[in-house]
């Protein structure tokens, strides 16, 4: 795909040292955090400036070379696996925090900036960027925008799309488009900013983003409630919300996950508990105290076995670690860990977890479930071994049943991981064939040569995990 002529043109743009095509480099960038998907690109390229990105895209569009924009590749939908070869584009050089504007409460960044680095930088100014994906220590803002990442604070504060107010991106023909800006209001034409958020790199390449900030909360407090059943925990969630309290964090772990997390983190969790709720509130001190006390009362009213309120920020962080360490703990059990997400109305959480348990038994696979109780986003996580193809087939059948069940309950196939390759066969279950065709028409209008991250969102055989050798 990269003949001598194309390679020469690309090297003129970025320099020979920034166009990598050794076998070692290709293998390194042939996969992301999604288990059991791998495909070798033809080369890896590292632009230094947006002008480089534009020139690279022009060459690729002319020669119909696919481009896969890649941040830290922490996504869990095979969204940055180069299934059709071409170029993997890295943003190692484009990772600056361009400006923190304290008057307009915005931050402007390049796509390669690490999420947590940016969060810390704005907090030093007394400002707050709420989206907190679990991968924030290594994920990039560009990747967060492409996947519309969520996080533990999504119930109260929303997700990435709620904070992106301006984007600069390169179109598939190499032209540069700038949308939005430091504006509280902007309804000039179609909302291209929102269209780009969650587009998974299929419409263009983000080169800069302006994000909304809010004042950092005055204080926060954390509590942990234990239950003998997930149903009781679900009743607590419903009652908290019906009392018009919106916590900053409202997370749950099921019983199998509690056991694994305690074995991993040794933080004193009672492994006999049927479920755990992690609850956090932030804001003015008097509001936090009022809400925490009322939520503690609700936990007791809904048959919590115990309620522990952190007495210091350090103790609060220790409690929060129970949720944040769930994936790391589960990943120790078997060689392959498949972390999925499906979302249902929060009133259906208990019913959905029971359904997941029944499906796991049906296919004889090990699935633990944790997630965001406040917004109904569940993370059924399967511990398996990709080398066992018979078991992998059963795992895939189990997840297909899980997605179908979520849809039956009025839910969706993905709350925050994106469609990518993993969920594309099920997209029509959620939006219908007409919805898929509408999305496809947008893709074709933007990218008639299909060079932007091809094979994602609309692929038909995504659950057939693939290893492509080139």
CSV table of C-alpha atoms in Angstrom, one decimal:
chain,number,residue,atom,x,y,z
A,1,UNK,CA,0.0,0.0,0.0
A,2,UNK,CA,2.9,2.4,0.8
A,3,UNK,CA,4.9,2.3,-2.4
A,4,UNK,CA,8.1,4.2,-2.8
A,5,UNK,CA,6.4,7.3,-4.2
A,6,UNK,CA,4.0,7.5,-1.3
A,7,UNK,CA,6.6,6.8,1.3
A,8,UNK,CA,8.9,9.5,-0.2
A,9,UNK,CA,6.1,12.1,0.0
A,10,UNK,CA,5.4,11.3,3.6
A,11,UNK,CA,9.0,11.4,4.6
A,12,UNK,CA,9.3,14.9,3.1
A,13,UNK,CA,6.5,16.0,5.4
A,14,UNK,CA,7.7,14.5,8.7
A,15,UNK,CA,11.3,13.4,8.1
A,16,UNK,CA,12.6,9.9,7.7
A,17,UNK,CA,12.9,9.5,11.5
A,18,UNK,CA,9.2,10.0,12.0
A,19,UNK,CA,8.0,7.4,9.5
A,20,UNK,CA,8.5,4.0,11.0
A,21,UNK,CA,8.1,0.8,9.1
A,22,UNK,CA,10.3,-1.8,10.7
A,23,UNK,CA,8.7,-5.1,11.7
A,24,UNK,CA,9.2,-4.3,15.4
A,25,UNK,CA,7.4,-0.9,15.1
A,26,UNK,CA,4.5,-2.4,13.1
A,27,UNK,CA,4.0,-5.1,15.7
A,28,UNK,CA,4.0,-2.6,18.6
A,29,UNK,CA,1.2,-0.6,16.9
A,30,UNK,CA,-0.8,-3.5,15.6
A,31,UNK,CA,-3.2,-3.8,18.6
A,32,UNK,CA,-4.8,-1.8,21.4
A,33,UNK,CA,-6.3,-2.6,24.8
A,34,UNK,CA,-9.0,-4.8,23.2
A,35,UNK,CA,-8.1,-8.5,23.6
A,36,UNK,CA,-7.6,-10.8,20.6
A,37,UNK,CA,-7.6,-8.2,17.8
A,38,UNK,CA,-4.4,-7.5,15.9
A,39,UNK,CA,-3.5,-6.3,12.5
A,40,UNK,CA,-0.2,-4.9,11.2
A,41,UNK,CA,-0.2,-1.4,9.7
A,42,UNK,CA,2.0,-0.5,6.8
A,43,UNK,CA,3.8,2.3,8.7
A,44,UNK,CA,3.6,4.5,11.7
A,45,UNK,CA,3.8,8.3,11.4
A,46,UNK,CA,4.4,11.0,13.9
A,47,UNK,CA,3.4,14.6,12.8
A,48,UNK,CA,4.7,17.6,14.7
A,49,UNK,CA,2.1,20.2,13.8
A,50,UNK,CA,-1.5,20.4,12.5
A,51,UNK,CA,0.0,21.4,9.1
A,52,UNK,CA,1.8,18.1,9.0
A,53,UNK,CA,-1.4,16.3,9.7
A,54,UNK,CA,-3.1,18.1,6.9
A,55,UNK,CA,-0.4,17.3,4.4
A,56,UNK,CA,-0.3,13.7,5.4
A,57,UNK,CA,-4.0,13.4,5.0
A,58,UNK,CA,-3.9,15.0,1.5
A,59,UNK,CA,-1.3,12.3,0.4
A,60,UNK,CA,-3.3,9.5,1.9
A,61,UNK,CA,-6.5,10.7,0.3
A,62,UNK,CA,-4.9,10.9,-3.1
A,63,UNK,CA,-3.5,7.4,-2.8
A,64,UNK,CA,-6.4,6.0,-0.8
A,65,UNK,CA,-4.1,5.0,2.2
A,66,UNK,CA,-6.1,4.3,5.4
A,67,UNK,CA,-5.2,6.4,8.5
A,68,UNK,CA,-5.9,5.2,12.1
A,69,UNK,CA,-5.4,8.1,14.6
A,70,UNK,CA,-4.1,6.7,17.9
A,71,UNK,CA,-3.7,8.1,21.3
A,72,UNK,CA,-2.6,5.7,24.1
A,73,UNK,CA,-4.7,2.9,22.6
A,74,UNK,CA,-6.6,2.3,25.9
A,75,UNK,CA,-9.9,1.9,24.1
A,76,UNK,CA,-11.8,-1.4,24.5
A,77,UNK,CA,-13.7,-1.7,21.2
A,78,UNK,CA,-10.7,-2.3,18.9
A,79,UNK,CA,-11.1,1.2,17.7
A,80,UNK,CA,-7.4,1.8,17.0
A,81,UNK,CA,-6.5,-1.6,15.5
A,82,UNK,CA,-5.4,-1.0,11.9
A,83,UNK,CA,-7.5,-3.8,10.4
A,84,UNK,CA,-7.0,-2.5,6.8
A,85,UNK,CA,-3.4,-1.6,7.2
A,86,UNK,CA,-2.3,1.9,6.1
A,87,UNK,CA,-0.9,4.5,8.5
A,88,UNK,CA,-1.2,4.6,12.3
A,89,UNK,CA,-0.9,8.2,13.3
A,90,UNK,CA,0.7,9.1,16.7
A,91,UNK,CA,0.5,12.4,18.5
A,92,UNK,CA,3.7,12.1,20.7
A,93,UNK,CA,4.7,15.6,19.6
A,94,UNK,CA,1.3,17.2,19.8
A,95,UNK,CA,0.7,17.1,23.6
A,96,UNK,CA,0.7,20.7,24.7
A,97,UNK,CA,-1.7,22.4,27.0
A,98,UNK,CA,-2.0,25.5,24.9
A,99,UNK,CA,-3.9,27.7,27.3
A,100,UNK,CA,-5.8,27.7,30.5
A,101,UNK,CA,-8.2,30.6,30.3
A,102,UNK,CA,-9.4,31.5,33.8
A,103,UNK,CA,-11.6,34.3,32.6
A,104,UNK,CA,-13.6,32.1,30.2
A,105,UNK,CA,-13.2,28.9,32.2
A,106,UNK,CA,-11.7,26.9,29.3
A,107,UNK,CA,-8.6,24.9,28.5
A,108,UNK,CA,-7.3,24.5,25.0
A,109,UNK,CA,-5.1,21.4,24.3
A,110,UNK,CA,-3.5,19.3,21.6
A,111,UNK,CA,-4.8,15.8,21.2
A,112,UNK,CA,-1.9,14.0,22.6
A,113,UNK,CA,-2.0,15.5,26.1
A,114,UNK,CA,-2.6,12.9,28.9
A,115,UNK,CA,-6.0,13.3,30.5
A,116,UNK,CA,-4.7,13.3,34.1
A,117,UNK,CA,-1.9,15.7,33.3
A,118,UNK,CA,-4.5,18.2,32.1
A,119,UNK,CA,-6.8,17.6,35.0
A,120,UNK,CA,-3.9,18.3,37.4
A,121,UNK,CA,-2.9,21.4,35.5
A,122,UNK,CA,-6.4,23.0,35.7
A,123,UNK,CA,-6.8,22.0,39.3
A,124,UNK,CA,-3.7,24.0,40.2
A,125,UNK,CA,-5.7,27.0,39.0
A,126,UNK,CA,-8.7,26.1,41.1
A,127,UNK,CA,-10.6,24.7,38.1
A,128,UNK,CA,-12.2,21.3,37.4
A,129,UNK,CA,-12.5,19.1,34.4
A,130,UNK,CA,-15.0,16.4,35.5
A,131,UNK,CA,-14.7,13.5,33.0
A,132,UNK,CA,-12.6,10.8,34.6
A,133,UNK,CA,-12.2,7.7,32.6
A,134,UNK,CA,-10.5,4.8,34.5
A,135,UNK,CA,-7.6,5.1,32.0
A,136,UNK,CA,-7.1,8.8,32.7
A,137,UNK,CA,-3.5,8.2,33.9
A,138,UNK,CA,-2.5,7.2,30.4
A,139,UNK,CA,-5.4,8.0,28.0
A,140,UNK,CA,-5.2,11.1,25.8
A,141,UNK,CA,-7.7,13.9,25.4
A,142,UNK,CA,-7.9,13.1,21.6
A,143,UNK,CA,-8.8,9.5,22.4
A,144,UNK,CA,-11.3,10.6,25.0
A,145,UNK,CA,-13.0,12.8,22.4
A,146,UNK,CA,-13.0,10.2,19.7
A,147,UNK,CA,-14.7,7.7,22.0
A,148,UNK,CA,-16.7,10.2,24.1
A,149,UNK,CA,-15.2,8.7,27.3
A,150,UNK,CA,-17.2,8.6,30.5
A,151,UNK,CA,-16.0,7.8,34.0
A,152,UNK,CA,-17.1,7.5,37.6
A,153,UNK,CA,-18.4,11.1,37.8
A,154,UNK,CA,-20.7,10.7,34.8
A,155,UNK,CA,-23.9,10.7,36.8
A,156,UNK,CA,-23.5,14.2,38.2
A,157,UNK,CA,-21.3,15.8,35.6
A,158,UNK,CA,-21.9,14.0,32.3
A,159,UNK,CA,-19.3,12.7,29.9
A,160,UNK,CA,-16.7,14.1,27.5
A,161,UNK,CA,-19.2,15.5,25.0
A,162,UNK,CA,-20.6,17.8,27.7
A,163,UNK,CA,-17.3,19.6,28.0
A,164,UNK,CA,-16.0,19.8,24.4
A,165,UNK,CA,-17.0,23.3,23.2
A,166,UNK,CA,-14.6,23.6,20.3
A,167,UNK,CA,-12.6,21.4,18.0
A,168,UNK,CA,-10.0,21.9,15.3
A,169,UNK,CA,-9.9,18.9,13.0
A,170,UNK,CA,-8.5,17.9,9.6
A,171,UNK,CA,-11.0,16.7,7.1
A,172,UNK,CA,-10.3,13.6,4.9
A,173,UNK,CA,-9.3,15.9,2.0
A,174,UNK,CA,-6.7,17.7,4.1
A,175,UNK,CA,-8.7,20.9,4.8
A,176,UNK,CA,-8.7,22.2,8.4
A,177,UNK,CA,-12.0,23.0,10.1
A,178,UNK,CA,-12.5,24.9,13.3
A,179,UNK,CA,-15.7,24.6,15.3
A,180,UNK,CA,-17.0,26.4,18.4
A,181,UNK,CA,-14.7,28.1,20.7
A,182,UNK,CA,-14.7,29.9,24.1
A,183,UNK,CA,-18.4,30.4,23.8
A,184,UNK,CA,-21.3,29.7,26.1
A,185,UNK,CA,-23.6,29.8,23.1
A,186,UNK,CA,-23.1,29.0,19.5
A,187,UNK,CA,-25.8,27.7,17.1
A,188,UNK,CA,-24.2,28.7,13.8
A,189,UNK,CA,-25.1,25.9,11.5
A,190,UNK,CA,-24.9,22.2,12.1
A,191,UNK,CA,-23.2,21.2,15.4
A,192,UNK,CA,-20.0,19.8,13.9
A,193,UNK,CA,-18.4,19.8,17.4
A,194,UNK,CA,-20.9,17.3,18.7
A,195,UNK,CA,-20.7,15.3,15.5
A,196,UNK,CA,-16.9,14.8,15.9
A,197,UNK,CA,-17.2,13.8,19.6
A,198,UNK,CA,-17.6,10.0,19.6
A,199,UNK,CA,-17.0,9.6,15.9
A,200,UNK,CA,-14.0,7.3,16.6
A,201,UNK,CA,-11.7,8.8,14.1
A,202,UNK,CA,-13.9,7.9,11.2
A,203,UNK,CA,-14.7,11.5,10.1
A,204,UNK,CA,-11.5,13.4,10.6
A,205,UNK,CA,-8.4,13.9,12.8
A,206,UNK,CA,-8.6,16.1,15.8
A,207,UNK,CA,-5.6,18.5,16.1
A,208,UNK,CA,-6.9,20.8,18.9
A,209,UNK,CA,-9.7,21.0,21.4
A,210,UNK,CA,-11.2,23.6,23.6
A,211,UNK,CA,-12.8,22.2,26.8
A,212,UNK,CA,-15.2,23.7,29.3
A,213,UNK,CA,-14.1,23.9,32.9
A,214,UNK,CA,-16.0,24.6,36.1
A,215,UNK,CA,-14.8,25.7,39.6
A,216,UNK,CA,-13.3,22.9,41.6
A,217,UNK,CA,-15.7,21.6,44.2
A,218,UNK,CA,-15.1,23.0,47.7
A,219,UNK,CA,-15.0,19.7,49.3
A,220,UNK,CA,-16.0,16.0,48.8
A,221,UNK,CA,-16.8,13.0,51.0
A,222,UNK,CA,-16.9,9.3,50.3
A,223,UNK,CA,-18.9,6.4,51.8
A,224,UNK,CA,-19.1,2.7,51.3
A,225,UNK,CA,-22.3,0.6,51.9
A,226,UNK,CA,-22.4,-3.2,52.0
A,227,UNK,CA,-25.4,-5.3,51.1
A,228,UNK,CA,-26.4,-9.0,51.3
A,229,UNK,CA,-27.9,-8.7,47.8
A,230,UNK,CA,-27.5,-6.6,44.6
A,231,UNK,CA,-31.3,-6.1,44.7
A,232,UNK,CA,-31.0,-4.3,48.0
A,233,UNK,CA,-28.2,-2.1,46.6
A,234,UNK,CA,-30.4,-1.4,43.6
A,235,UNK,CA,-33.2,-0.2,45.9
A,236,UNK,CA,-30.8,2.2,47.5
A,237,UNK,CA,-29.8,3.7,44.1
A,238,UNK,CA,-33.4,4.3,43.2
A,239,UNK,CA,-34.3,5.8,46.5
A,240,UNK,CA,-31.2,8.2,46.5
A,241,UNK,CA,-32.2,9.5,43.1
A,242,UNK,CA,-35.9,9.7,44.0
A,243,UNK,CA,-34.9,11.9,47.0
A,244,UNK,CA,-33.5,14.4,44.4
A,245,UNK,CA,-29.9,13.7,45.4
A,246,UNK,CA,-27.4,13.4,42.6
A,247,UNK,CA,-24.1,12.1,43.9
A,248,UNK,CA,-20.8,12.8,42.2
A,249,UNK,CA,-20.1,9.0,42.2
A,250,UNK,CA,-22.5,6.1,42.6
A,251,UNK,CA,-20.7,2.8,41.8
A,252,UNK,CA,-21.2,-0.8,42.5
A,253,UNK,CA,-19.3,-4.1,42.7
A,254,UNK,CA,-21.0,-7.5,42.6
A,255,UNK,CA,-20.1,-10.3,45.0
A,256,UNK,CA,-17.5,-12.1,42.7
A,257,UNK,CA,-15.8,-8.8,42.0
A,258,UNK,CA,-15.6,-8.0,45.7
A,259,UNK,CA,-13.8,-11.2,46.4
A,260,UNK,CA,-11.2,-10.6,43.6
A,261,UNK,CA,-10.7,-6.9,44.5
A,262,UNK,CA,-10.1,-7.7,48.2
A,263,UNK,CA,-7.6,-10.4,47.3
A,264,UNK,CA,-5.8,-7.9,45.1
A,265,UNK,CA,-6.0,-4.7,47.1
A,266,UNK,CA,-6.3,-5.9,50.8
A,267,UNK,CA,-8.4,-3.0,51.9
A,268,UNK,CA,-10.6,-4.8,54.3
A,269,UNK,CA,-13.7,-5.5,52.2
A,270,UNK,CA,-16.0,-8.2,53.6
A,271,UNK,CA,-15.9,-10.9,50.9
A,272,UNK,CA,-19.2,-12.4,52.0
A,273,UNK,CA,-21.1,-9.2,51.1
A,274,UNK,CA,-23.5,-9.6,48.1
A,275,UNK,CA,-22.8,-6.1,46.7
A,276,UNK,CA,-21.0,-2.9,47.5
A,277,UNK,CA,-22.0,0.7,46.7
A,278,UNK,CA,-19.3,3.3,46.6
A,279,UNK,CA,-20.9,6.8,47.0
A,280,UNK,CA,-19.2,10.2,46.8
A,281,UNK,CA,-20.6,13.7,47.0
A,282,UNK,CA,-18.8,17.0,46.3
A,283,UNK,CA,-19.7,20.6,46.4
A,284,UNK,CA,-20.2,23.2,49.2
A,285,UNK,CA,-19.3,21.7,52.6
A,286,UNK,CA,-22.8,22.1,54.1
A,287,UNK,CA,-24.4,20.5,51.0
A,288,UNK,CA,-22.0,17.6,51.1
A,289,UNK,CA,-22.6,16.9,54.8
A,290,UNK,CA,-26.3,17.1,54.3
A,291,UNK,CA,-26.3,14.8,51.3
A,292,UNK,CA,-23.9,12.2,52.8
A,293,UNK,CA,-25.9,12.0,56.0
A,294,UNK,CA,-29.2,11.6,54.1
A,295,UNK,CA,-27.7,9.0,51.8
A,296,UNK,CA,-26.3,7.1,54.8
A,297,UNK,CA,-29.9,7.0,56.2
A,298,UNK,CA,-31.2,5.8,52.9
A,299,UNK,CA,-28.7,3.0,52.8
A,300,UNK,CA,-29.8,1.9,56.3
A,301,UNK,CA,-33.5,2.2,55.3
A,302,UNK,CA,-32.8,-0.1,52.3
A,303,UNK,CA,-31.2,-2.8,54.4
A,304,UNK,CA,-27.5,-2.0,54.1
A,305,UNK,CA,-25.4,-4.4,56.3
A,306,UNK,CA,-23.1,-1.5,57.1
A,307,UNK,CA,-22.3,2.1,56.1
A,308,UNK,CA,-18.8,3.5,56.3
A,309,UNK,CA,-18.2,7.2,55.9
A,310,UNK,CA,-14.6,8.2,55.2
A,311,UNK,CA,-13.3,10.6,57.9
A,312,UNK,CA,-10.4,12.0,55.8
A,313,UNK,CA,-9.5,12.5,52.1
A,314,UNK,CA,-7.0,9.7,52.4
A,315,UNK,CA,-9.6,7.3,53.7
A,316,UNK,CA,-11.9,8.4,50.9
A,317,UNK,CA,-9.2,7.6,48.3
A,318,UNK,CA,-8.7,4.2,49.9
A,319,UNK,CA,-12.5,3.5,49.6
A,320,UNK,CA,-12.5,4.7,46.0
A,321,UNK,CA,-9.6,2.4,45.2
A,322,UNK,CA,-12.0,-0.5,45.7
A,323,UNK,CA,-13.8,0.5,42.5
A,324,UNK,CA,-10.8,1.8,40.5
A,325,UNK,CA,-8.8,-1.4,41.1
A,326,UNK,CA,-11.6,-3.7,39.8
A,327,UNK,CA,-10.2,-4.3,36.3
A,328,UNK,CA,-6.6,-4.7,37.5
A,329,UNK,CA,-7.8,-7.2,40.1
A,330,UNK,CA,-9.9,-9.2,37.6
A,331,UNK,CA,-7.1,-9.2,35.1
A,332,UNK,CA,-4.9,-11.4,37.4
A,333,UNK,CA,-7.3,-14.3,37.1
A,334,UNK,CA,-6.7,-15.5,33.6
A,335,UNK,CA,-4.6,-14.6,30.6
A,336,UNK,CA,-7.4,-12.7,28.8
A,337,UNK,CA,-9.7,-10.2,30.3
A,338,UNK,CA,-12.6,-8.9,28.2
A,339,UNK,CA,-14.2,-5.8,29.8
A,340,UNK,CA,-17.5,-4.9,28.1
A,341,UNK,CA,-20.1,-2.3,28.7
A,342,UNK,CA,-23.9,-2.3,28.4
A,343,UNK,CA,-26.2,0.3,29.8
A,344,UNK,CA,-29.8,-0.1,31.1
A,345,UNK,CA,-32.2,2.3,32.9
A,346,UNK,CA,-30.8,2.4,36.5
A,347,UNK,CA,-34.0,0.9,37.8
A,348,UNK,CA,-33.1,-2.3,35.8
A,349,UNK,CA,-29.6,-2.8,37.2
A,350,UNK,CA,-30.4,-5.6,39.6
A,351,UNK,CA,-32.4,-7.4,36.9
A,352,UNK,CA,-29.6,-7.0,34.4
A,353,UNK,CA,-26.9,-8.3,36.7
A,354,UNK,CA,-29.1,-11.4,37.4
A,355,UNK,CA,-29.5,-11.9,33.7
A,356,UNK,CA,-25.7,-11.6,33.2
A,357,UNK,CA,-25.2,-14.3,35.9
A,358,UNK,CA,-27.7,-16.6,34.2
A,359,UNK,CA,-26.1,-16.0,30.8
A,360,UNK,CA,-22.6,-16.8,32.3
A,361,UNK,CA,-24.0,-20.0,33.7
A,362,UNK,CA,-25.6,-20.9,30.4
A,363,UNK,CA,-22.3,-20.7,28.5
A,364,UNK,CA,-20.1,-21.9,31.3
A,365,UNK,CA,-17.9,-18.8,31.4
A,366,UNK,CA,-16.7,-16.6,34.3
A,367,UNK,CA,-18.2,-13.1,34.3
A,368,UNK,CA,-17.9,-10.5,37.1
A,369,UNK,CA,-19.9,-7.3,37.0
A,370,UNK,CA,-19.2,-3.8,38.3
A,371,UNK,CA,-19.9,-0.4,37.0
A,372,UNK,CA,-21.8,2.9,37.3
A,373,UNK,CA,-24.9,2.2,39.3
A,374,UNK,CA,-26.0,5.9,39.1
A,375,UNK,CA,-26.3,5.9,35.3
A,376,UNK,CA,-27.0,2.2,34.6
A,377,UNK,CA,-23.7,1.6,32.9
A,378,UNK,CA,-22.6,-2.0,33.7
A,379,UNK,CA,-19.2,-3.5,33.0
A,380,UNK,CA,-19.6,-7.3,32.7
A,381,UNK,CA,-16.0,-8.6,32.6
A,382,UNK,CA,-15.1,-12.0,31.4
A,383,UNK,CA,-11.9,-13.8,32.5
A,384,UNK,CA,-10.9,-16.3,29.8
A,385,UNK,CA,-8.0,-17.5,27.7
A,386,UNK,CA,-7.9,-16.4,24.0
A,387,UNK,CA,-5.9,-19.5,23.1
A,388,UNK,CA,-9.0,-21.6,24.1
A,389,UNK,CA,-11.0,-21.1,20.9
A,390,UNK,CA,-14.0,-23.1,22.1
A,391,UNK,CA,-14.3,-21.0,25.2
A,392,UNK,CA,-13.8,-17.8,23.3
A,393,UNK,CA,-16.8,-18.8,21.1
A,394,UNK,CA,-18.9,-19.3,24.2
A,395,UNK,CA,-17.7,-15.9,25.5
A,396,UNK,CA,-18.8,-14.2,22.3
A,397,UNK,CA,-22.2,-15.9,22.4
A,398,UNK,CA,-22.6,-14.8,26.1
A,399,UNK,CA,-21.9,-11.2,25.3
A,400,UNK,CA,-24.2,-11.3,22.3
A,401,UNK,CA,-27.0,-12.4,24.7
A,402,UNK,CA,-26.0,-9.7,27.2
A,403,UNK,CA,-26.3,-7.0,24.5
A,404,UNK,CA,-29.7,-8.4,23.4
A,405,UNK,CA,-30.9,-8.4,27.0
A,406,UNK,CA,-29.8,-4.8,27.5
A,407,UNK,CA,-31.7,-3.7,24.4
A,408,UNK,CA,-34.8,-5.6,25.6
A,409,UNK,CA,-34.7,-3.6,28.9
A,410,UNK,CA,-34.6,-0.3,27.0
A,411,UNK,CA,-30.8,0.0,27.2
A,412,UNK,CA,-28.0,0.2,24.8
A,413,UNK,CA,-25.0,-1.9,23.6
A,414,UNK,CA,-22.4,0.6,24.8
A,415,UNK,CA,-22.5,3.4,27.4
A,416,UNK,CA,-18.9,4.7,27.1
A,417,UNK,CA,-16.6,2.2,25.3
A,418,UNK,CA,-17.8,3.1,21.8
A,419,UNK,CA,-18.7,0.9,18.8
A,420,UNK,CA,-15.4,0.4,17.0
A,421,UNK,CA,-15.2,-3.1,15.7
A,422,UNK,CA,-16.5,-5.0,18.8
A,423,UNK,CA,-20.0,-3.6,18.8
A,424,UNK,CA,-20.6,-2.9,15.1
A,425,UNK,CA,-22.8,-6.0,14.4
A,426,UNK,CA,-25.2,-4.8,17.1
A,427,UNK,CA,-25.4,-1.2,16.2
A,428,UNK,CA,-28.7,-1.7,14.3
A,429,UNK,CA,-30.2,-3.3,17.4
A,430,UNK,CA,-30.0,0.1,19.0
A,431,UNK,CA,-30.5,2.6,16.2
A,432,UNK,CA,-32.3,0.5,13.6
A,433,UNK,CA,-31.2,-0.1,10.0
A,434,UNK,CA,-32.4,3.4,9.0
A,435,UNK,CA,-30.2,4.9,11.7
A,436,UNK,CA,-27.2,2.9,10.6
A,437,UNK,CA,-27.8,4.1,7.0
A,438,UNK,CA,-28.1,7.7,8.2
A,439,UNK,CA,-24.7,7.4,9.9
A,440,UNK,CA,-23.2,5.7,6.9
A,441,UNK,CA,-24.4,8.6,4.7
A,442,UNK,CA,-22.6,11.1,7.0
A,443,UNK,CA,-19.4,9.0,6.8
A,444,UNK,CA,-19.6,8.8,3.0
A,445,UNK,CA,-20.2,12.6,2.7
A,446,UNK,CA,-17.1,13.4,4.9
A,447,UNK,CA,-14.9,10.6,3.7
A,448,UNK,CA,-15.8,9.3,0.2
A,449,UNK,CA,-12.5,7.4,-0.2
A,450,UNK,CA,-13.0,5.7,3.2
A,451,UNK,CA,-9.5,6.4,4.5
A,452,UNK,CA,-10.4,7.5,8.0
A,453,UNK,CA,-10.2,4.5,10.3
A,454,UNK,CA,-12.0,2.1,7.9
A,455,UNK,CA,-13.6,-1.0,9.2
A,456,UNK,CA,-14.9,0.6,12.3
A,457,UNK,CA,-18.6,1.2,13.4
A,458,UNK,CA,-20.1,-0.3,10.3
A,459,UNK,CA,-18.2,-3.7,10.1
A,460,UNK,CA,-20.5,-6.7,10.0
A,461,UNK,CA,-18.4,-9.5,11.5
A,462,UNK,CA,-16.8,-7.7,14.4
A,463,UNK,CA,-17.3,-10.5,17.0
A,464,UNK,CA,-15.0,-12.7,14.9
A,465,UNK,CA,-11.8,-11.6,16.4
A,466,UNK,CA,-9.0,-11.4,13.9
A,467,UNK,CA,-5.3,-11.5,13.6
A,468,UNK,CA,-4.1,-10.1,10.3
A,469,UNK,CA,-0.6,-10.6,9.1
A,470,UNK,CA,0.8,-8.4,6.4
